[in-house]
Amino acid sequence: MSAPEDEQDPHAPLWPPLLATLGVLWVATQVREQKLVLSALATLVALPTLWRVVTRRWVRGDVLRGLAMGYLACHAPLLLGACSTLDRPECRIRLCMDGVLAGVPYVPWAGVLGTLLYWAWGTLSGGRRAL
């Protein structure tokens, strides 16, 4: 027996809003409206992530693991900034701080993004208990 067609998976992505946003993104790129393109791209990332965070089944320890992932992710801009200075010979011997400081404004955004992405798309392992 198959499942009734009117039952939908509560964790399935919202296809109509995603496709509408993709259409807006395509039109905005054709018209070359930069602000509309950026807002459509942000919506394409935020909509499925927030939908997943709201509808997911929370498991014990998810909040702590999500915050730890945010802490780890907030160091990525600093590491990328440090790696961007490796092409200069004087920075190979000692660390040049200008590359590291260039990544500092992105630290809080990377932390929030890492936390949200873990909470939205982190998989459940078999041994964890659901609350």
C-alpha atoms as one frame of an Amber mdcrd trajectory, in Angstrom:
protein
   0.000   0.000   0.000   1.254   3.430  -0.821   0.878   6.481   1.367  -1.981
   8.858   0.575  -0.964  11.609  -1.803  -2.402  14.398   0.367   0.096  13.630
   3.166   3.277  15.656   2.815   6.599  15.274   4.536   6.832  18.100   7.116
  10.593  18.260   6.543  10.361  18.664   2.765  11.597  22.012   1.400   9.154
  24.672   0.296   9.365  24.266  -3.465   6.936  27.000  -4.629   8.650  29.847
  -2.702  12.077  28.545  -3.684  11.141  28.404  -7.365   9.542  31.869  -7.185
  12.699  33.260  -5.585  14.793  31.559  -8.256  12.603  33.251 -10.893  13.098
  36.640  -9.231  16.850  35.971  -9.152  16.889  35.155 -12.862  14.882  38.296
 -13.763  17.062  40.457 -11.506  20.228  39.208 -13.172  18.745  39.916 -16.599
  17.777  43.460 -15.556  21.097  43.877 -13.683  19.563  45.080 -10.416  22.324
  44.349  -7.914  20.286  44.893  -4.729  17.509  42.618  -5.977  20.037  39.936
  -6.953  21.662  40.030  -3.503  18.321  39.887  -1.692  17.153  36.983  -3.867
  20.392  35.088  -3.209  20.051  35.702   0.532  16.461  34.476   0.410  17.486
  31.322  -1.462  19.908  30.501   1.348  17.800  31.674   4.289  14.398  30.235
   3.366  15.264  26.510   3.325  17.622  26.879   6.269  15.075  28.618   8.499
  12.330  26.217   7.361  14.515  23.282   8.364  15.401  24.841  11.735  11.724
  25.413  12.540  10.454  21.994  11.414  13.287  19.731  12.504  13.069  17.276
  15.354  15.390  18.568  18.061  17.675  16.132  19.834  19.441  16.508  23.167
  22.716  18.350  22.713  21.810  20.047  19.403  22.035  23.541  20.873  25.462
  22.970  22.393  26.805  21.280  19.249  25.390  24.091  17.094  27.078  26.744
  19.219  30.347  24.802  19.060  30.053  24.650  15.267  29.491  28.412  15.225
  32.601  28.913  17.335  34.629  26.798  14.929  33.140  28.489  11.857  33.898
  31.987  13.154  37.606  31.231  12.826  37.335  30.513   9.081  37.599  34.198
   7.972  40.697  34.637  10.138  42.309  31.538   8.653  41.412  32.584   5.106
  42.825  36.051   5.753  46.071  34.571   7.045  46.307  32.243   4.046  45.776
  35.160   1.669  49.109  36.666   2.741  51.190  33.549   2.036  52.104  34.721
  -1.463  54.312  37.435   0.050  57.786  36.169   1.064  57.977  38.249   4.259
  54.739  36.657   5.492  56.060  33.108   5.140  58.557  33.624   7.943  56.220
  35.372  10.369  52.496  35.960  10.239  51.414  39.234   8.631  48.499  40.585
  10.627  46.952  42.669   7.831  45.404  39.545   6.276  44.083  38.322   9.603
  42.622  41.731  10.447  40.916  41.876   7.049  38.790  38.874   8.061  37.721
  40.278  11.447  34.489  41.981  10.229  33.244  38.618   8.928  33.792  36.679
  12.166  30.309  37.149  13.706  28.565  36.434  10.398  30.557  33.243   9.897
  29.685  32.141  13.444  25.960  32.697  12.927  26.101  30.976   9.545  27.974
  27.976  10.982  25.464  27.621  13.810  22.430  27.904  11.536  23.839  25.496
   8.975  24.563  22.909  11.647  21.127  23.254  13.190  19.452  23.088   9.801
  21.414  20.401   8.011  23.207  18.413  10.730  22.312  14.730  10.527  21.071
  12.638  13.381  23.345   9.834  14.424  21.799   6.533  15.404  22.825   6.585
  19.086  21.222   9.884  20.114  17.955  10.040  21.974  15.159  12.323  20.788
  13.440  14.574  23.298
